[in-house]
Amino acid sequence: MGMRAPTGLPSLSRRARILLVLALVLAALLLVGPRLIDTYTNWLWFGEVGFRQVFTTTLLTRLVLFLIAGVLVGGVVFVALLLAYRNRPVFVPVAGPNDPIARYRTTVMSRLRLFGVGIPLAFGFISGLIAQSNWVTVQLFLHGDDFGVTDPQFGLDIGFYSFDLPFYRFVLNWLFVATLIAFFANLLTQYVFGGIRLAGREGALTRAARVQLAVLAGAFVFFKAIAYWLDRYSLLSSTRKEPTFSGAGFTDINAVLPAKLILLAIALICAAAFFAAIFLRDLRVPALATALLVLSSILVGAVFPLLMEQFSVRPNAAEKERAYIERNITATRDAYKIGDDVVEYQDYSGEGSQNPRESQADITTIANTRLLDPNVLSRTFTQQQQLKNFFGFPETLDIDRYEINGQLQDYIVAARELSPESLTGNQLDWINRHTVYTHGNGFVAAPANRVNAAVQDPTSEGANSNSGYPIYTVSDIASEGTEQVIPVDQPRIYYGEVIAQADPDYAIVGAAESGDREYDTDDSNYTYTGAGGVSVGNWFNRLAFAAKYGERNILFSSAIGNDSKLLFNRDPRDRVQKVAPWLTTDTDSYPAVVDGKIVWIVDGYTTLENYPYAQRASLDGLTVDSVEPTTGRPLPREEVSYIRNSVKATVDAYDGTVTLYQVDDNDPVLKAWMGVFPDSVQPESAISDELRSHFRYPEDLFKVQREMLAKYHVDNPNEFFTNNAFWSVPSDPTSNSGAGSEFNQPPYYVLIGDPDTGEPSFRLTSAMVGFNRELLASYISVRSDPEDYGKFTILQLPTQTQTQGPQQAQNSMTSDARVASDRTLLEQSNELQYGNLLTLPIADGGILYVEPLYTSRKNASTSTFPQLTKVLVSYREPGSEGGVRVGYAARLSEALDQVFGSGTGTAATAPGGEAADPQPTTETTPPASGTQGGTEAAPAAPAPAQQGQPTAAEVQRLNSALAEVRSAQQSGDLGRLGDAFDALQEAINAYNAN
């Protein structure tokens, strides 16, 4: 600082200096080395997936922010120290031989460069590390545009609050930090070098010290005045009135807002008083100004608004807050996309006026009733379709739909993935784990509304034990070259949810020169030929990944050759999150077959924290339901006040290719990010019709929206204020977690018959009950069909309705005498599990509840897993005094007959969804397995006739007839299917006649 230090560091021997340097280098490597390695491997990975621009833009933005914040804070602190040191008094009196300040002064003088340069560098480095994390704020400011919507208070575009205001706050905060640290650094330096002396009654303050400290204090107060100005705009995101509503209320606008302007004026006066101290020796002026600012901030900024709230607003809250509640309602509907442009409200009586068989829409709805619960059947899929111990399925399966032979059908779907956590014994050897067991095998699907209904010799032990299970459609290596129901050209799966559960999750593939070494089937191995993976054919990359994973085998294994590639970051959701760090991804990715390829579809959300007047929502709170605790899926932990599902992403299960598609061209946030990362998001026109047909409305977004709709369906501010028209999300009555009432009922994907056309419509649905009540209040559904994607329909029931909600329907069904008796018997040797309780609108005003019941054997010698055993149905009879009818049978058609009368079940579950003449069914009549359009649970085994036992030939005839029905159903030939049914009926008659 212009003066050489009188003494340097203590002298060290040459050996000591070398050891010190080596220790410092080693410490630096330990601290910085892993980051450098991660940076390099990430650079390679982003290049592999074709998103290196995202990596470089993000890294460059972070580096620039690091430098700017570091230079700003470090530079201001350095100048404050330098000025204080250069303008120190020439002679500083010493208080005595033991003056501690003199000792500190001597220490600083002996290490002048260390203190003079090291302190600013330390503060600058720390500030840079903190500031670089705000790269999102900076990029949105640089590329954000208008929303085309203005706020109701200041008339500014919403883009100002979303993109500009956060940046201004960011800059102002760092000016505060730099000024505050510089003030104390200057103050301490002045004290150490005598610019400030506390000896004597009044002490002493040199002119240089007074000027420097006055400038810094004045700058700080001036920045505070700017903060008061910006605080005015932040009021529109106030939480003062929560939980009643969000945004500025009457007190904020009529007391706090004027107070901010008054405080701004006082702050400017106070800042001028500090600057005046540059010329005036009297410090009482800035002291009085400071006291005025503090006092006014208490009286004007806190006491006045408190008095207005207590004595003016609260006694007349409904009327005073009316205009501001209206603002909150409008803004929240806008921010969560639940306005009248996408939500259609319909009055719904809750009482049916016709038999379901009289309506084609009802026939379609019931014929597609989902009996397979994806949250229950993971163990069933695993036991029946696992093939090998190292394959597996996720804890929760998925639902999608496919059009087979011109008929839309929803399926329970899953990818048969590699499950590294299931490897045992020598399979865990490094070579086997990372170079042999590398991929999964196949796509497995089962119609959601059907189970098998095997017919066995009733005299055999365990009759009917093979019924009640899914009817699988499998596309895997074994089915290659055959006609597949859902054709897959490449069934090998290298990227998936289960694969990524390994730690670490990498696989090394492609070493063709050493021969095929990846397990494919028991008879053949395979070598990866996809585009995915980072080359480890050169020693530098091998060294980098060996260091990254702490694995020396990557360096020395002969299994790695010049063509080898390392696959990592294999979770589809994580891959999307990495290439689009500005997105919040949905917690559930699902597999789909598109153009013969297995791809994972991931929903991406753009979000904002502060949308004026909009209700804030905690994503991790609103997306939790009774399913989430069992999945282990990471929930997005952030608060938002704006959310859009603007991006659909796909991840190829074979080569890991990530593609982002724009699906909302009206989202200003997405447009801003597309400006930050050009060409990273494909336009909507790039989406193929086949891919679009598999887009589902995302569950996480729906959960947030239904929570908002529970309040914000209300138009009248007075009703909104009293809460009496609100709804609630029902608790899940079927939860097997032991605390079902603690969790919300999850929404369900169902195929519902369109009221106008009768065609099936794929929707995400949720029942809603009255506020803190159990009676049904409304039914929310949102379409996933390509032509009407995202359109909400809300059926509103009258407030005086007595239509049961899900919990009440569950109680009615389980308390039925038949169910209670059966349950007692079943529980003796089975574990019982209730499946999804579906709420279905039918009969022009009625509500039908359908719930499958699964059993799995206790203490079995072999592994058991859930199988569909019974179906429960609940329906309220028409009329004000109508009771509740409960159906309970092994088949849905029988349960429907019990509720609606004989023939209804047959009509609703007829092939192709067309009504048929009523045919009474009995437990001795087996259903057609795999009936097209049918919705059947497993029947009871045919009872042997009293005259004798059926012969083996008759059993064989029956099984052959069933096989012909399955084959005809897959062929799509309705004429052949009719003949097959006739032959089946003849076989059944012969079987029962014996």
Short mmCIF file of N, CA and C in Angstrom, two decimals, residues 381-383 385-394 415-429 432-442 477 492-494 497-502 517-525 570:
data_model
loop_
_atom_site.label_atom_id
_atom_site.label_comp_id
_atom_site.label_asym_id
_atom_site.label_seq_id
_atom_site.Cartn_x
_atom_site.Cartn_y
_atom_site.Cartn_z
N PHE A 381 -45.87 -57.53 -11.61
CA PHE A 381 -45.07 -57.43 -12.84
C PHE A 381 -43.70 -58.06 -12.62
N THR A 382 -43.10 -57.80 -11.47
CA THR A 382 -41.75 -58.31 -11.21
C THR A 382 -41.75 -59.83 -11.17
N GLN A 383 -42.69 -60.41 -10.46
CA GLN A 383 -42.72 -61.86 -10.32
C GLN A 383 -43.04 -62.57 -11.63
N GLN A 385 -42.88 -61.12 -14.88
CA GLN A 385 -42.20 -60.67 -16.09
C GLN A 385 -40.73 -60.30 -15.86
N GLN A 386 -40.18 -60.62 -14.71
CA GLN A 386 -38.81 -60.22 -14.40
C GLN A 386 -37.79 -60.96 -15.27
N LEU A 387 -37.99 -62.22 -15.52
CA LEU A 387 -37.12 -63.11 -16.30
C LEU A 387 -35.84 -63.46 -15.55
N LYS A 388 -35.06 -62.44 -15.13
CA LYS A 388 -33.80 -62.66 -14.42
C LYS A 388 -33.76 -61.82 -13.16
N ASN A 389 -32.93 -62.26 -12.21
CA ASN A 389 -32.89 -61.54 -10.93
C ASN A 389 -32.40 -60.11 -11.10
N PHE A 390 -31.61 -59.85 -12.15
CA PHE A 390 -31.03 -58.52 -12.31
C PHE A 390 -31.91 -57.60 -13.16
N PHE A 391 -33.11 -58.04 -13.51
CA PHE A 391 -34.09 -57.16 -14.13
C PHE A 391 -35.10 -56.73 -13.07
N GLY A 392 -35.79 -55.64 -13.34
CA GLY A 392 -36.76 -55.18 -12.37
C GLY A 392 -37.64 -54.08 -12.92
N PHE A 393 -38.64 -53.71 -12.11
CA PHE A 393 -39.57 -52.65 -12.47
C PHE A 393 -39.61 -51.63 -11.33
N PRO A 394 -40.01 -50.40 -11.61
CA PRO A 394 -40.10 -49.39 -10.54
C PRO A 394 -41.19 -49.71 -9.54
N ALA A 415 -41.02 -50.45 -18.29
CA ALA A 415 -39.84 -50.95 -18.99
C ALA A 415 -39.17 -51.99 -18.09
N ARG A 416 -38.80 -53.12 -18.68
CA ARG A 416 -38.08 -54.13 -17.92
C ARG A 416 -36.61 -53.70 -17.88
N GLU A 417 -36.25 -53.03 -16.80
CA GLU A 417 -34.94 -52.40 -16.71
C GLU A 417 -33.93 -53.29 -16.01
N LEU A 418 -32.69 -52.95 -16.21
CA LEU A 418 -31.63 -53.53 -15.38
C LEU A 418 -31.78 -52.99 -13.97
N SER A 419 -31.70 -53.87 -12.98
CA SER A 419 -31.78 -53.46 -11.58
C SER A 419 -30.46 -53.78 -10.89
N PRO A 420 -29.50 -52.85 -10.95
CA PRO A 420 -28.18 -53.13 -10.37
C PRO A 420 -28.21 -53.48 -8.90
N GLU A 421 -29.21 -52.97 -8.19
CA GLU A 421 -29.31 -53.26 -6.76
C GLU A 421 -29.70 -54.72 -6.50
N SER A 422 -30.16 -55.41 -7.53
CA SER A 422 -30.57 -56.82 -7.38
C SER A 422 -29.45 -57.80 -7.70
N LEU A 423 -28.32 -57.31 -8.16
CA LEU A 423 -27.19 -58.19 -8.45
C LEU A 423 -26.69 -58.83 -7.16
N THR A 424 -26.29 -60.09 -7.25
CA THR A 424 -25.81 -60.80 -6.06
C THR A 424 -24.59 -61.62 -6.42
N GLY A 425 -23.89 -62.05 -5.39
CA GLY A 425 -22.75 -62.96 -5.58
C GLY A 425 -21.72 -62.37 -6.51
N ASN A 426 -21.25 -63.20 -7.45
CA ASN A 426 -20.20 -62.77 -8.37
C ASN A 426 -20.72 -61.78 -9.40
N GLN A 427 -22.04 -61.61 -9.45
CA GLN A 427 -22.57 -60.58 -10.34
C GLN A 427 -22.11 -59.19 -9.91
N LEU A 428 -21.71 -59.06 -8.65
CA LEU A 428 -21.27 -57.77 -8.12
C LEU A 428 -19.82 -57.47 -8.44
N ASP A 429 -19.11 -58.44 -9.01
CA ASP A 429 -17.74 -58.17 -9.43
C ASP A 429 -17.73 -56.96 -10.37
N ASN A 432 -18.40 -57.63 -14.03
CA ASN A 432 -19.78 -58.01 -14.31
C ASN A 432 -20.74 -56.83 -14.14
N ARG A 433 -20.57 -56.12 -13.05
CA ARG A 433 -21.50 -55.04 -12.71
C ARG A 433 -21.49 -53.92 -13.76
N HIS A 434 -20.30 -53.60 -14.28
CA HIS A 434 -20.19 -52.40 -15.13
C HIS A 434 -19.93 -52.70 -16.60
N THR A 435 -19.61 -53.94 -16.96
CA THR A 435 -19.36 -54.22 -18.37
C THR A 435 -20.19 -55.37 -18.92
N VAL A 436 -20.79 -56.18 -18.05
CA VAL A 436 -21.60 -57.32 -18.50
C VAL A 436 -23.08 -57.02 -18.34
N TYR A 437 -23.48 -56.69 -17.13
CA TYR A 437 -24.89 -56.38 -16.88
C TYR A 437 -25.07 -54.87 -17.09
N THR A 438 -25.42 -54.51 -18.30
CA THR A 438 -25.42 -53.10 -18.70
C THR A 438 -26.78 -52.56 -19.10
N HIS A 439 -27.75 -53.44 -19.42
CA HIS A 439 -28.99 -52.93 -19.97
C HIS A 439 -30.18 -53.82 -19.63
N GLY A 440 -31.36 -53.23 -19.75
CA GLY A 440 -32.60 -53.96 -19.55
C GLY A 440 -33.10 -54.54 -20.86
N ASN A 441 -34.32 -55.08 -20.80
CA ASN A 441 -34.79 -55.85 -21.96
C ASN A 441 -36.30 -55.79 -22.08
N GLY A 442 -36.80 -54.82 -22.85
CA GLY A 442 -38.18 -54.90 -23.27
C GLY A 442 -39.15 -53.95 -22.63
N ILE A 477 -36.54 -58.81 -26.52
CA ILE A 477 -35.63 -59.48 -27.44
C ILE A 477 -36.23 -60.79 -27.93
N ARG A 492 -33.66 -53.00 -26.15
CA ARG A 492 -32.63 -52.89 -25.11
C ARG A 492 -32.71 -51.52 -24.45
N ILE A 493 -32.60 -51.51 -23.12
CA ILE A 493 -32.81 -50.29 -22.34
C ILE A 493 -31.54 -49.99 -21.54
N TYR A 494 -30.85 -48.93 -21.93
CA TYR A 494 -29.62 -48.51 -21.26
C TYR A 494 -29.83 -47.33 -20.33
N GLU A 497 -35.19 -45.37 -14.96
CA GLU A 497 -35.34 -44.99 -13.55
C GLU A 497 -34.69 -46.01 -12.61
N VAL A 498 -34.87 -47.28 -12.89
CA VAL A 498 -34.35 -48.32 -12.01
C VAL A 498 -32.83 -48.44 -12.18
N ILE A 499 -32.36 -48.36 -13.41
CA ILE A 499 -30.93 -48.43 -13.68
C ILE A 499 -30.18 -47.37 -12.89
N ALA A 500 -30.77 -46.18 -12.83
CA ALA A 500 -30.09 -45.05 -12.19
C ALA A 500 -30.04 -45.16 -10.67
N GLN A 501 -30.70 -46.15 -10.10
CA GLN A 501 -30.66 -46.29 -8.64
C GLN A 501 -29.31 -46.81 -8.15
N ALA A 502 -28.48 -47.31 -9.07
CA ALA A 502 -27.15 -47.78 -8.69
C ALA A 502 -26.27 -46.59 -8.33
N ARG A 517 -19.51 -58.85 -24.92
CA ARG A 517 -19.41 -59.23 -23.52
C ARG A 517 -20.64 -58.82 -22.69
N GLU A 518 -21.55 -58.01 -23.25
CA GLU A 518 -22.73 -57.59 -22.49
C GLU A 518 -23.78 -58.70 -22.52
N TYR A 519 -24.33 -59.01 -21.36
CA TYR A 519 -25.38 -60.03 -21.30
C TYR A 519 -26.60 -59.55 -22.07
N ASP A 520 -27.09 -60.43 -22.96
CA ASP A 520 -28.29 -60.11 -23.73
C ASP A 520 -29.37 -61.18 -23.49
N THR A 521 -29.02 -62.41 -23.76
CA THR A 521 -29.88 -63.55 -23.44
C THR A 521 -28.98 -64.66 -22.91
N ASP A 522 -29.58 -65.76 -22.49
CA ASP A 522 -28.77 -66.88 -22.01
C ASP A 522 -27.90 -67.47 -23.11
N ASP A 523 -28.28 -67.21 -24.35
CA ASP A 523 -27.55 -67.81 -25.47
C ASP A 523 -26.68 -66.82 -26.23
N SER A 524 -26.77 -65.52 -25.92
CA SER A 524 -26.02 -64.55 -26.71
C SER A 524 -25.64 -63.33 -25.89
N ASN A 525 -24.51 -62.72 -26.30
CA ASN A 525 -24.08 -61.46 -25.72
C ASN A 525 -24.26 -60.35 -26.75
N ARG A 570 -27.81 -41.73 -16.05
CA ARG A 570 -28.73 -42.56 -16.82
C ARG A 570 -30.20 -42.42 -16.41
#
